[in-house]
Amino acid sequence: QVKSSVLPIPTLTREDLGRIQPELNEDDLYIDLQNNNSNKKNNLSNNNVGKDGKKKIYNKVPKIGEIRRMLPKNSFNIDTKLSLFYFGLDFLAVATSMTFLHSVVTSKFYLALPIFAQALTVAPLQLLTGFAMWCMWCIGHDAGHSTVSSSKRINRIVGEFAHSMICLTPFVPWAKSHRQHHLHHNHITKDYSHQWFIREESDDLHPVIKASYWTRNIQLPILYMVYLLAGVPDGGHVIFYGRMWEKSKMKEKLNAYFSVLVSVATSAVLWTKLGFANFTVVCMVPWL
């Protein structure tokens, strides 16, 4: 049974491998680049042993079909009813937690407190609401992978509710970026989801990139806004520009702008109904 990632690596000695990827060990599965087609199934096994009694290291990148056959068949089952049940459950969790949080911040008790006491009072409720929103985000993520349902329409509707409305993240632009991420996962130039670099070149990075990397954990409250609005690193998710949209046709952009419209309209309605202060406390802080 495969216990870890399938990683394309060059032909290396065990010592070289340990130096370049120290987090790997002999239980990891290495894939074969060598011209050994005599037994494809055997090439994908991590139980191959050479004549010298040592485990062989293979470098050949397996095809999608070969990887699928390595996984249990039920991994690819799609249960629409079960997916919609969890979508409804998470939607209820978001609606309940957000409504309760709003009732607290509009209460006389809360309004009579000093600002620091107000912040301490709502912090646990904001964490709870944020957790519910994250659960909803996961449902939208699955819709982006077309695994909520075998129906494109259901996936789109769920994605618009979960991402564009609840999480204020335009669903179609996010799904486009996320698909590029999975097509070229961890590729230093083709995976647009991060600003990638390799260890050997870390000393040569621009000082701004270095500073950004080392302070990334304290940037979390603003990073996603930068990702959505500034288009770093893949391209804009609200206004379409950058490398993600370079070859996109107008029809695709118009389809994506519908998701933007849903997010902007939801934000505008909530902002108008709640007011800026309550919109920030009830919606944006849990969102961050």
PDB file of C-alpha atoms in Angstrom:
ATOM      1  CA  GLN A   1       0.000   0.000   0.000  1.00  0.00           C
ATOM      2  CA  VAL A   2       1.322   3.422  -0.955  1.00  0.00           C
ATOM      3  CA  LYS A   3       1.861   5.503   2.150  1.00  0.00           C
ATOM      4  CA  SER A   4       3.161   8.746   0.667  1.00  0.00           C
ATOM      5  CA  SER A   5       3.445  10.987  -2.348  1.00  0.00           C
ATOM      6  CA  VAL A   6       4.505   9.930  -5.835  1.00  0.00           C
ATOM      7  CA  LEU A   7       7.463  12.150  -6.665  1.00  0.00           C
ATOM      8  CA  PRO A   8       9.325  12.545  -9.970  1.00  0.00           C
ATOM      9  CA  ILE A   9      13.048  12.569  -9.197  1.00  0.00           C
ATOM     10  CA  PRO A  10      16.210  12.237 -11.255  1.00  0.00           C
ATOM     11  CA  THR A  11      18.442   9.180 -10.997  1.00  0.00           C
ATOM     12  CA  LEU A  12      20.288   9.783  -7.743  1.00  0.00           C
ATOM     13  CA  THR A  13      22.158   7.883  -5.100  1.00  0.00           C
ATOM     14  CA  ARG A  14      20.433   7.371  -1.789  1.00  0.00           C
ATOM     15  CA  GLU A  15      22.825   9.917  -0.243  1.00  0.00           C
ATOM     16  CA  ASP A  16      21.962  12.550  -2.868  1.00  0.00           C
ATOM     17  CA  LEU A  17      18.269  11.925  -2.380  1.00  0.00           C
ATOM     18  CA  GLY A  18      18.563  12.379   1.367  1.00  0.00           C
ATOM     19  CA  ARG A  19      20.379  15.665   0.864  1.00  0.00           C
ATOM     20  CA  ILE A  20      17.881  17.137  -1.631  1.00  0.00           C
ATOM     21  CA  GLN A  21      14.664  15.779  -0.108  1.00  0.00           C
ATOM     22  CA  PRO A  22      15.493  15.005   3.543  1.00  0.00           C
ATOM     23  CA  GLU A  23      11.803  14.637   4.394  1.00  0.00           C
ATOM     24  CA  LEU A  24      11.599  11.481   2.236  1.00  0.00           C
ATOM     25  CA  ASN A  25      12.554   8.007   3.350  1.00  0.00           C
ATOM     26  CA  GLU A  26      12.746   4.515   1.925  1.00  0.00           C
ATOM     27  CA  ASP A  27       9.020   3.929   2.474  1.00  0.00           C
ATOM     28  CA  ASP A  28       8.159   6.633  -0.061  1.00  0.00           C
ATOM     29  CA  LEU A  29       7.205   5.676  -3.589  1.00  0.00           C
ATOM     30  CA  TYR A  30       9.655   6.757  -6.258  1.00  0.00           C
ATOM     31  CA  ILE A  31       8.645   6.772  -9.896  1.00  0.00           C
ATOM     32  CA  ASP A  32      10.567   5.511 -12.868  1.00  0.00           C
ATOM     33  CA  LEU A  33      12.045   7.499 -15.734  1.00  0.00           C
ATOM     34  CA  GLN A  34      14.054   4.611 -17.049  1.00  0.00           C
ATOM     35  CA  ASN A  35      12.920   2.596 -20.068  1.00  0.00           C
ATOM     36  CA  ASN A  36      11.528  -0.314 -18.168  1.00  0.00           C
ATOM     37  CA  ASN A  37       8.148  -1.172 -19.637  1.00  0.00           C
ATOM     38  CA  SER A  38       8.200  -4.892 -18.920  1.00  0.00           C
ATOM     39  CA  ASN A  39       5.914  -4.614 -15.944  1.00  0.00           C
ATOM     40  CA  LYS A  40       4.173  -1.266 -15.521  1.00  0.00           C
ATOM     41  CA  LYS A  41       2.265  -2.355 -12.460  1.00  0.00           C
ATOM     42  CA  ASN A  42       5.495  -3.480 -10.821  1.00  0.00           C
ATOM     43  CA  ASN A  43       7.151  -0.160 -11.676  1.00  0.00           C
ATOM     44  CA  LEU A  44       4.590   1.596  -9.507  1.00  0.00           C
ATOM     45  CA  SER A  45       5.189  -0.609  -6.497  1.00  0.00           C
ATOM     46  CA  ASN A  46       7.455   0.400  -3.646  1.00  0.00           C
ATOM     47  CA  ASN A  47       8.302  -3.262  -2.965  1.00  0.00           C
ATOM     48  CA  ASN A  48      10.802  -3.737  -5.827  1.00  0.00           C
ATOM     49  CA  VAL A  49      14.103  -5.233  -4.682  1.00  0.00           C
ATOM     50  CA  GLY A  50      17.201  -5.567  -6.874  1.00  0.00           C
ATOM     51  CA  LYS A  51      19.617  -8.479  -7.074  1.00  0.00           C
ATOM     52  CA  ASP A  52      21.760  -6.818  -4.447  1.00  0.00           C
ATOM     53  CA  GLY A  53      18.847  -6.972  -2.018  1.00  0.00           C
ATOM     54  CA  LYS A  54      18.382  -3.194  -2.031  1.00  0.00           C
ATOM     55  CA  LYS A  55      15.172  -1.421  -2.961  1.00  0.00           C
ATOM     56  CA  LYS A  56      15.150  -0.021  -6.491  1.00  0.00           C
ATOM     57  CA  ILE A  57      14.507   3.644  -7.148  1.00  0.00           C
ATOM     58  CA  TYR A  58      12.360   4.313 -10.197  1.00  0.00           C
ATOM     59  CA  ASN A  59      11.904   7.551 -12.055  1.00  0.00           C
ATOM     60  CA  LYS A  60       9.100   7.019 -14.549  1.00  0.00           C
ATOM     61  CA  VAL A  61       6.129   9.364 -14.229  1.00  0.00           C
ATOM     62  CA  PRO A  62       2.956   7.214 -14.105  1.00  0.00           C
ATOM     63  CA  LYS A  63      -0.022   8.020 -16.291  1.00  0.00           C
ATOM     64  CA  ILE A  64      -3.295   9.239 -14.789  1.00  0.00           C
ATOM     65  CA  GLY A  65      -4.943   5.891 -15.480  1.00  0.00           C
ATOM     66  CA  GLU A  66      -2.161   4.056 -13.651  1.00  0.00           C
ATOM     67  CA  ILE A  67      -2.558   6.273 -10.615  1.00  0.00           C
ATOM     68  CA  ARG A  68      -6.336   5.778 -10.655  1.00  0.00           C
ATOM     69  CA  ARG A  69      -5.855   1.999 -10.628  1.00  0.00           C
ATOM     70  CA  MET A  70      -3.683   2.337  -7.524  1.00  0.00           C
ATOM     71  CA  LEU A  71      -6.594   3.891  -5.617  1.00  0.00           C
ATOM     72  CA  PRO A  72      -9.762   2.172  -4.322  1.00  0.00           C
ATOM     73  CA  LYS A  73     -12.651   2.425  -6.789  1.00  0.00           C
ATOM     74  CA  ASN A  74     -14.911   3.992  -4.202  1.00  0.00           C
ATOM     75  CA  SER A  75     -12.540   6.983  -4.105  1.00  0.00           C
ATOM     76  CA  PHE A  76     -14.218   8.154  -7.298  1.00  0.00           C
ATOM     77  CA  ASN A  77     -17.839   7.634  -6.251  1.00  0.00           C
ATOM     78  CA  ILE A  78     -19.964  10.817  -6.292  1.00  0.00           C
ATOM     79  CA  ASP A  79     -23.001  10.882  -4.013  1.00  0.00           C
ATOM     80  CA  THR A  80     -25.026  13.990  -4.853  1.00  0.00           C
ATOM     81  CA  LYS A  81     -27.580  13.510  -2.079  1.00  0.00           C
ATOM     82  CA  LEU A  82     -24.901  13.154   0.586  1.00  0.00           C
ATOM     83  CA  SER A  83     -23.012  16.163  -0.778  1.00  0.00           C
ATOM     84  CA  LEU A  84     -26.139  18.322  -0.711  1.00  0.00           C
ATOM     85  CA  PHE A  85     -26.879  17.146   2.827  1.00  0.00           C
ATOM     86  CA  TYR A  86     -23.494  18.434   4.014  1.00  0.00           C
ATOM     87  CA  PHE A  87     -23.959  21.604   1.965  1.00  0.00           C
ATOM     88  CA  GLY A  88     -27.272  22.218   3.764  1.00  0.00           C
ATOM     89  CA  LEU A  89     -25.722  21.390   7.135  1.00  0.00           C
ATOM     90  CA  ASP A  90     -22.831  23.796   6.615  1.00  0.00           C
ATOM     91  CA  PHE A  91     -25.154  26.487   5.277  1.00  0.00           C
ATOM     92  CA  LEU A  92     -27.249  26.157   8.431  1.00  0.00           C
ATOM     93  CA  ALA A  93     -24.101  26.396  10.568  1.00  0.00           C
ATOM     94  CA  VAL A  94     -23.019  29.610   8.817  1.00  0.00           C
ATOM     95  CA  ALA A  95     -26.488  31.166   9.012  1.00  0.00           C
ATOM     96  CA  THR A  96     -26.939  30.254  12.690  1.00  0.00           C
ATOM     97  CA  SER A  97     -23.498  31.353  13.900  1.00  0.00           C
ATOM     98  CA  MET A  98     -23.564  34.583  11.879  1.00  0.00           C
ATOM     99  CA  THR A  99     -27.093  35.454  13.036  1.00  0.00           C
ATOM    100  CA  PHE A 100     -26.174  34.865  16.670  1.00  0.00           C
ATOM    101  CA  LEU A 101     -22.996  36.938  16.286  1.00  0.00           C
ATOM    102  CA  HIS A 102     -25.039  39.767  14.794  1.00  0.00           C
ATOM    103  CA  SER A 103     -27.565  39.599  17.655  1.00  0.00           C
ATOM    104  CA  VAL A 104     -24.713  39.953  20.140  1.00  0.00           C
ATOM    105  CA  VAL A 105     -23.052  42.961  18.456  1.00  0.00           C
ATOM    106  CA  THR A 106     -26.372  44.791  18.253  1.00  0.00           C
ATOM    107  CA  SER A 107     -27.337  44.102  21.870  1.00  0.00           C
ATOM    108  CA  LYS A 108     -27.400  46.798  24.541  1.00  0.00           C
ATOM    109  CA  PHE A 109     -24.998  44.744  26.673  1.00  0.00           C
ATOM    110  CA  TYR A 110     -22.372  44.689  23.910  1.00  0.00           C
ATOM    111  CA  LEU A 111     -22.787  48.348  22.976  1.00  0.00           C
ATOM    112  CA  ALA A 112     -22.263  49.402  26.591  1.00  0.00           C
ATOM    113  CA  LEU A 113     -18.841  47.706  26.754  1.00  0.00           C
ATOM    114  CA  PRO A 114     -15.521  49.472  26.045  1.00  0.00           C
ATOM    115  CA  ILE A 115     -13.921  48.573  22.716  1.00  0.00           C
ATOM    116  CA  PHE A 116     -11.377  46.079  24.097  1.00  0.00           C
ATOM    117  CA  ALA A 117     -14.130  44.268  26.024  1.00  0.00           C
ATOM    118  CA  GLN A 118     -16.273  44.169  22.892  1.00  0.00           C
ATOM    119  CA  ALA A 119     -13.394  42.537  20.998  1.00  0.00           C
ATOM    120  CA  LEU A 120     -12.900  39.905  23.721  1.00  0.00           C
ATOM    121  CA  THR A 121     -16.638  39.198  23.879  1.00  0.00           C
ATOM    122  CA  VAL A 122     -17.091  38.458  20.172  1.00  0.00           C
ATOM    123  CA  ALA A 123     -13.731  36.779  19.477  1.00  0.00           C
ATOM    124  CA  PRO A 124     -14.944  33.227  20.336  1.00  0.00           C
ATOM    125  CA  LEU A 125     -18.095  33.760  18.257  1.00  0.00           C
ATOM    126  CA  GLN A 126     -16.024  35.048  15.341  1.00  0.00           C
ATOM    127  CA  LEU A 127     -13.863  31.935  15.508  1.00  0.00           C
ATOM    128  CA  LEU A 128     -16.987  29.769  15.489  1.00  0.00           C
ATOM    129  CA  THR A 129     -18.456  31.659  12.532  1.00  0.00           C
ATOM    130  CA  GLY A 130     -15.141  31.519  10.704  1.00  0.00           C
ATOM    131  CA  PHE A 131     -14.982  27.754  11.230  1.00  0.00           C
ATOM    132  CA  ALA A 132     -18.478  27.364   9.768  1.00  0.00           C
ATOM    133  CA  MET A 133     -17.456  29.505   6.792  1.00  0.00           C
ATOM    134  CA  TRP A 134     -14.369  27.332   6.311  1.00  0.00           C
ATOM    135  CA  CYS A 135     -16.590  24.233   6.257  1.00  0.00           C
ATOM    136  CA  MET A 136     -18.644  25.933   3.555  1.00  0.00           C
ATOM    137  CA  TRP A 137     -15.438  26.779   1.709  1.00  0.00           C
ATOM    138  CA  CYS A 138     -14.584  23.070   1.574  1.00  0.00           C
ATOM    139  CA  ILE A 139     -17.969  22.324  -0.007  1.00  0.00           C
ATOM    140  CA  GLY A 140     -17.293  25.010  -2.636  1.00  0.00           C
ATOM    141  CA  HIS A 141     -13.832  23.538  -3.183  1.00  0.00           C
ATOM    142  CA  ASP A 142     -15.380  20.163  -3.970  1.00  0.00           C
ATOM    143  CA  ALA A 143     -17.841  21.841  -6.331  1.00  0.00           C
ATOM    144  CA  GLY A 144     -14.845  23.354  -8.107  1.00  0.00           C
ATOM    145  CA  HIS A 145     -13.484  19.840  -8.547  1.00  0.00           C
ATOM    146  CA  SER A 146     -16.906  18.682  -9.855  1.00  0.00           C
ATOM    147  CA  THR A 147     -17.218  16.175  -7.032  1.00  0.00           C
ATOM    148  CA  VAL A 148     -20.314  17.515  -5.278  1.00  0.00           C
ATOM    149  CA  SER A 149     -22.365  16.082  -8.109  1.00  0.00           C
ATOM    150  CA  SER A 150     -21.970  14.601 -11.568  1.00  0.00           C
ATOM    151  CA  SER A 151     -24.204  17.464 -12.716  1.00  0.00           C
ATOM    152  CA  LYS A 152     -22.313  20.595 -13.857  1.00  0.00           C
ATOM    153  CA  ARG A 153     -25.346  22.721 -12.983  1.00  0.00           C
ATOM    154  CA  ILE A 154     -25.498  21.485  -9.388  1.00  0.00           C
ATOM    155  CA  ASN A 155     -21.746  21.987  -8.941  1.00  0.00           C
ATOM    156  CA  ARG A 156     -22.055  25.526 -10.280  1.00  0.00           C
ATOM    157  CA  ILE A 157     -25.007  26.432  -8.046  1.00  0.00           C
ATOM    158  CA  VAL A 158     -23.347  24.999  -4.944  1.00  0.00           C
ATOM    159  CA  GLY A 159     -20.081  26.739  -5.819  1.00  0.00           C
ATOM    160  CA  GLU A 160     -21.780  30.108  -6.259  1.00  0.00           C
ATOM    161  CA  PHE A 161     -23.550  29.806  -2.903  1.00  0.00           C
ATOM    162  CA  ALA A 162     -20.561  28.414  -1.010  1.00  0.00           C
ATOM    163  CA  HIS A 163     -17.796  30.583  -2.459  1.00  0.00           C
ATOM    164  CA  SER A 164     -19.286  33.621  -4.192  1.00  0.00           C
ATOM    165  CA  MET A 165     -21.935  34.336  -1.529  1.00  0.00           C
ATOM    166  CA  ILE A 166     -20.841  32.854   1.792  1.00  0.00           C
ATOM    167  CA  CYS A 167     -17.083  33.271   1.404  1.00  0.00           C
ATOM    168  CA  LEU A 168     -17.220  36.354  -0.865  1.00  0.00           C
ATOM    169  CA  THR A 169     -14.759  34.695  -3.262  1.00  0.00           C
ATOM    170  CA  PRO A 170     -15.859  34.627  -6.932  1.00  0.00           C
ATOM    171  CA  PHE A 171     -16.303  30.926  -7.655  1.00  0.00           C
ATOM    172  CA  VAL A 172     -15.440  30.628 -11.360  1.00  0.00           C
ATOM    173  CA  PRO A 173     -12.186  32.676 -11.214  1.00  0.00           C
ATOM    174  CA  TRP A 174     -11.107  30.699  -8.160  1.00  0.00           C
ATOM    175  CA  ALA A 175     -11.950  27.378  -9.878  1.00  0.00           C
ATOM    176  CA  LYS A 176      -9.936  28.416 -12.942  1.00  0.00           C
ATOM    177  CA  SER A 177      -6.897  29.245 -10.831  1.00  0.00           C
ATOM    178  CA  HIS A 178      -7.298  26.108  -8.736  1.00  0.00           C
ATOM    179  CA  ARG A 179      -7.497  23.892 -11.815  1.00  0.00           C
ATOM    180  CA  GLN A 180      -4.203  25.363 -13.052  1.00  0.00           C
ATOM    181  CA  HIS A 181      -2.753  24.624  -9.619  1.00  0.00           C
ATOM    182  CA  HIS A 182      -3.695  20.934  -9.794  1.00  0.00           C
ATOM    183  CA  LEU A 183      -2.684  20.514 -13.435  1.00  0.00           C
ATOM    184  CA  HIS A 184       0.831  21.686 -12.562  1.00  0.00           C
ATOM    185  CA  HIS A 185       1.039  21.050  -8.840  1.00  0.00           C
ATOM    186  CA  ASN A 186       4.186  22.545  -7.273  1.00  0.00           C
ATOM    187  CA  HIS A 187       5.617  23.419 -10.715  1.00  0.00           C
ATOM    188  CA  ILE A 188       7.882  26.410 -10.202  1.00  0.00           C
ATOM    189  CA  THR A 189       6.448  28.434 -13.122  1.00  0.00           C
ATOM    190  CA  LYS A 190       3.167  26.774 -14.133  1.00  0.00           C
ATOM    191  CA  ASP A 191       1.532  26.447 -10.716  1.00  0.00           C
ATOM    192  CA  TYR A 192       0.084  29.933 -10.224  1.00  0.00           C
ATOM    193  CA  SER A 193      -1.106  29.455  -6.659  1.00  0.00           C
ATOM    194  CA  HIS A 194       2.154  30.498  -4.976  1.00  0.00           C
ATOM    195  CA  GLN A 195       5.355  32.374  -5.670  1.00  0.00           C
ATOM    196  CA  TRP A 196       7.557  29.317  -5.880  1.00  0.00           C
ATOM    197  CA  PHE A 197      11.323  29.121  -5.526  1.00  0.00           C
ATOM    198  CA  ILE A 198      13.788  26.310  -4.905  1.00  0.00           C
ATOM    199  CA  ARG A 199      16.023  25.958  -1.893  1.00  0.00           C
ATOM    200  CA  GLU A 200      19.238  26.314  -3.871  1.00  0.00           C
ATOM    201  CA  GLU A 201      18.163  29.753  -5.162  1.00  0.00           C
ATOM    202  CA  SER A 202      16.715  31.152  -1.928  1.00  0.00           C
ATOM    203  CA  ASP A 203      19.789  33.314  -1.246  1.00  0.00           C
ATOM    204  CA  ASP A 204      19.396  35.024  -4.631  1.00  0.00           C
ATOM    205  CA  LEU A 205      15.780  36.112  -4.152  1.00  0.00           C
ATOM    206  CA  HIS A 206      14.821  39.769  -4.196  1.00  0.00           C
ATOM    207  CA  PRO A 207      14.879  41.248  -0.651  1.00  0.00           C
ATOM    208  CA  VAL A 208      11.159  42.033  -0.854  1.00  0.00           C
ATOM    209  CA  ILE A 209      10.347  38.388  -1.694  1.00  0.00           C
ATOM    210  CA  LYS A 210      12.592  37.207   1.145  1.00  0.00           C
ATOM    211  CA  ALA A 211      10.906  39.531   3.626  1.00  0.00           C
ATOM    212  CA  SER A 212       7.483  38.453   2.383  1.00  0.00           C
ATOM    213  CA  TYR A 213       8.397  34.790   2.809  1.00  0.00           C
ATOM    214  CA  TRP A 214       9.734  35.121   6.344  1.00  0.00           C
ATOM    215  CA  THR A 215       6.765  37.219   7.510  1.00  0.00           C
ATOM    216  CA  ARG A 216       4.086  35.190   5.694  1.00  0.00           C
ATOM    217  CA  ASN A 217       2.370  33.927   8.846  1.00  0.00           C
ATOM    218  CA  ILE A 218       1.686  37.409  10.217  1.00  0.00           C
ATOM    219  CA  GLN A 219       0.429  38.523   6.804  1.00  0.00           C
ATOM    220  CA  LEU A 220      -2.518  36.129   6.846  1.00  0.00           C
ATOM    221  CA  PRO A 221      -5.193  38.814   7.465  1.00  0.00           C
ATOM    222  CA  ILE A 222      -4.252  40.595   4.232  1.00  0.00           C
ATOM    223  CA  LEU A 223      -2.780  37.884   2.008  1.00  0.00           C
ATOM    224  CA  TYR A 224      -6.091  36.622   0.687  1.00  0.00           C
ATOM    225  CA  MET A 225      -7.232  40.130  -0.168  1.00  0.00           C
ATOM    226  CA  VAL A 226      -3.975  40.567  -2.099  1.00  0.00           C
ATOM    227  CA  TYR A 227      -4.638  37.243  -3.831  1.00  0.00           C
ATOM    228  CA  LEU A 228      -8.188  38.241  -4.838  1.00  0.00           C
ATOM    229  CA  LEU A 229      -7.811  41.922  -5.669  1.00  0.00           C
ATOM    230  CA  ALA A 230      -4.153  42.489  -6.548  1.00  0.00           C
ATOM    231  CA  GLY A 231      -3.830  39.273  -8.537  1.00  0.00           C
ATOM    232  CA  VAL A 232      -0.671  38.082  -6.809  1.00  0.00           C
ATOM    233  CA  PRO A 233       0.593  35.662  -7.914  1.00  0.00           C
ATOM    234  CA  ASP A 234      -1.818  34.317 -10.554  1.00  0.00           C
ATOM    235  CA  GLY A 235      -4.000  37.209 -11.770  1.00  0.00           C
ATOM    236  CA  GLY A 236      -7.028  39.195 -10.668  1.00  0.00           C
ATOM    237  CA  HIS A 237     -10.087  37.371  -9.364  1.00  0.00           C
ATOM    238  CA  VAL A 238     -12.346  40.419  -9.387  1.00  0.00           C
ATOM    239  CA  ILE A 239     -10.846  42.453 -12.233  1.00  0.00           C
ATOM    240  CA  PHE A 240      -9.423  40.049 -14.784  1.00  0.00           C
ATOM    241  CA  TYR A 241      -5.795  40.617 -15.676  1.00  0.00           C
ATOM    242  CA  GLY A 242      -2.504  38.765 -15.227  1.00  0.00           C
ATOM    243  CA  ARG A 243      -1.158  35.497 -16.565  1.00  0.00           C
ATOM    244  CA  MET A 244      -4.224  33.457 -15.611  1.00  0.00           C
ATOM    245  CA  TRP A 245      -6.350  35.368 -18.132  1.00  0.00           C
ATOM    246  CA  GLU A 246      -3.859  35.829 -20.965  1.00  0.00           C
ATOM    247  CA  LYS A 247      -5.492  33.345 -23.367  1.00  0.00           C
ATOM    248  CA  SER A 248      -9.061  33.556 -22.082  1.00  0.00           C
ATOM    249  CA  LYS A 249     -11.861  34.406 -24.493  1.00  0.00           C
ATOM    250  CA  MET A 250     -14.572  36.950 -23.753  1.00  0.00           C
ATOM    251  CA  LYS A 251     -17.202  34.228 -23.244  1.00  0.00           C
ATOM    252  CA  GLU A 252     -15.142  32.666 -20.471  1.00  0.00           C
ATOM    253  CA  LYS A 253     -14.589  36.049 -18.832  1.00  0.00           C
ATOM    254  CA  LEU A 254     -18.294  36.910 -18.959  1.00  0.00           C
ATOM    255  CA  ASN A 255     -19.089  33.583 -17.317  1.00  0.00           C
ATOM    256  CA  ALA A 256     -16.551  34.353 -14.583  1.00  0.00           C
ATOM    257  CA  TYR A 257     -17.897  37.881 -14.120  1.00  0.00           C
ATOM    258  CA  PHE A 258     -21.208  36.379 -13.028  1.00  0.00           C
ATOM    259  CA  SER A 259     -19.420  35.002  -9.954  1.00  0.00           C
ATOM    260  CA  VAL A 260     -17.863  38.408  -9.343  1.00  0.00           C
ATOM    261  CA  LEU A 261     -21.319  39.981  -9.569  1.00  0.00           C
ATOM    262  CA  VAL A 262     -22.680  37.528  -6.986  1.00  0.00           C
ATOM    263  CA  SER A 263     -19.845  38.319  -4.556  1.00  0.00           C
ATOM    264  CA  VAL A 264     -20.060  42.086  -5.033  1.00  0.00           C
ATOM    265  CA  ALA A 265     -23.868  42.090  -4.744  1.00  0.00           C
ATOM    266  CA  THR A 266     -23.755  39.973  -1.576  1.00  0.00           C
ATOM    267  CA  SER A 267     -21.151  42.282  -0.044  1.00  0.00           C
ATOM    268  CA  ALA A 268     -23.167  45.371  -0.971  1.00  0.00           C
ATOM    269  CA  VAL A 269     -26.401  44.015   0.509  1.00  0.00           C
ATOM    270  CA  LEU A 270     -24.725  42.952   3.766  1.00  0.00           C
ATOM    271  CA  TRP A 271     -22.823  46.240   4.032  1.00  0.00           C
ATOM    272  CA  THR A 272     -26.022  48.229   3.462  1.00  0.00           C
ATOM    273  CA  LYS A 273     -28.133  46.190   5.892  1.00  0.00           C
ATOM    274  CA  LEU A 274     -25.563  45.814   8.667  1.00  0.00           C
ATOM    275  CA  GLY A 275     -23.568  49.021   8.347  1.00  0.00           C
ATOM    276  CA  PHE A 276     -19.807  49.146   7.911  1.00  0.00           C
ATOM    277  CA  ALA A 277     -18.879  48.402  11.550  1.00  0.00           C
ATOM    278  CA  ASN A 278     -21.181  45.400  11.962  1.00  0.00           C
ATOM    279  CA  PHE A 279     -20.356  44.103   8.470  1.00  0.00           C
ATOM    280  CA  THR A 280     -16.688  44.110   9.469  1.00  0.00           C
ATOM    281  CA  VAL A 281     -17.253  42.401  12.834  1.00  0.00           C
ATOM    282  CA  VAL A 282     -19.861  39.867  11.706  1.00  0.00           C
ATOM    283  CA  CYS A 283     -18.657  39.020   8.184  1.00  0.00           C
ATOM    284  CA  MET A 284     -15.135  40.153   7.400  1.00  0.00           C
ATOM    285  CA  VAL A 285     -13.277  39.268  10.599  1.00  0.00           C
ATOM    286  CA  PRO A 286     -14.620  35.667  10.586  1.00  0.00           C
ATOM    287  CA  TRP A 287     -13.852  35.538   6.845  1.00  0.00           C
ATOM    288  CA  LEU A 288     -10.231  36.453   7.487  1.00  0.00           C
TER     289      LEU A 288
END
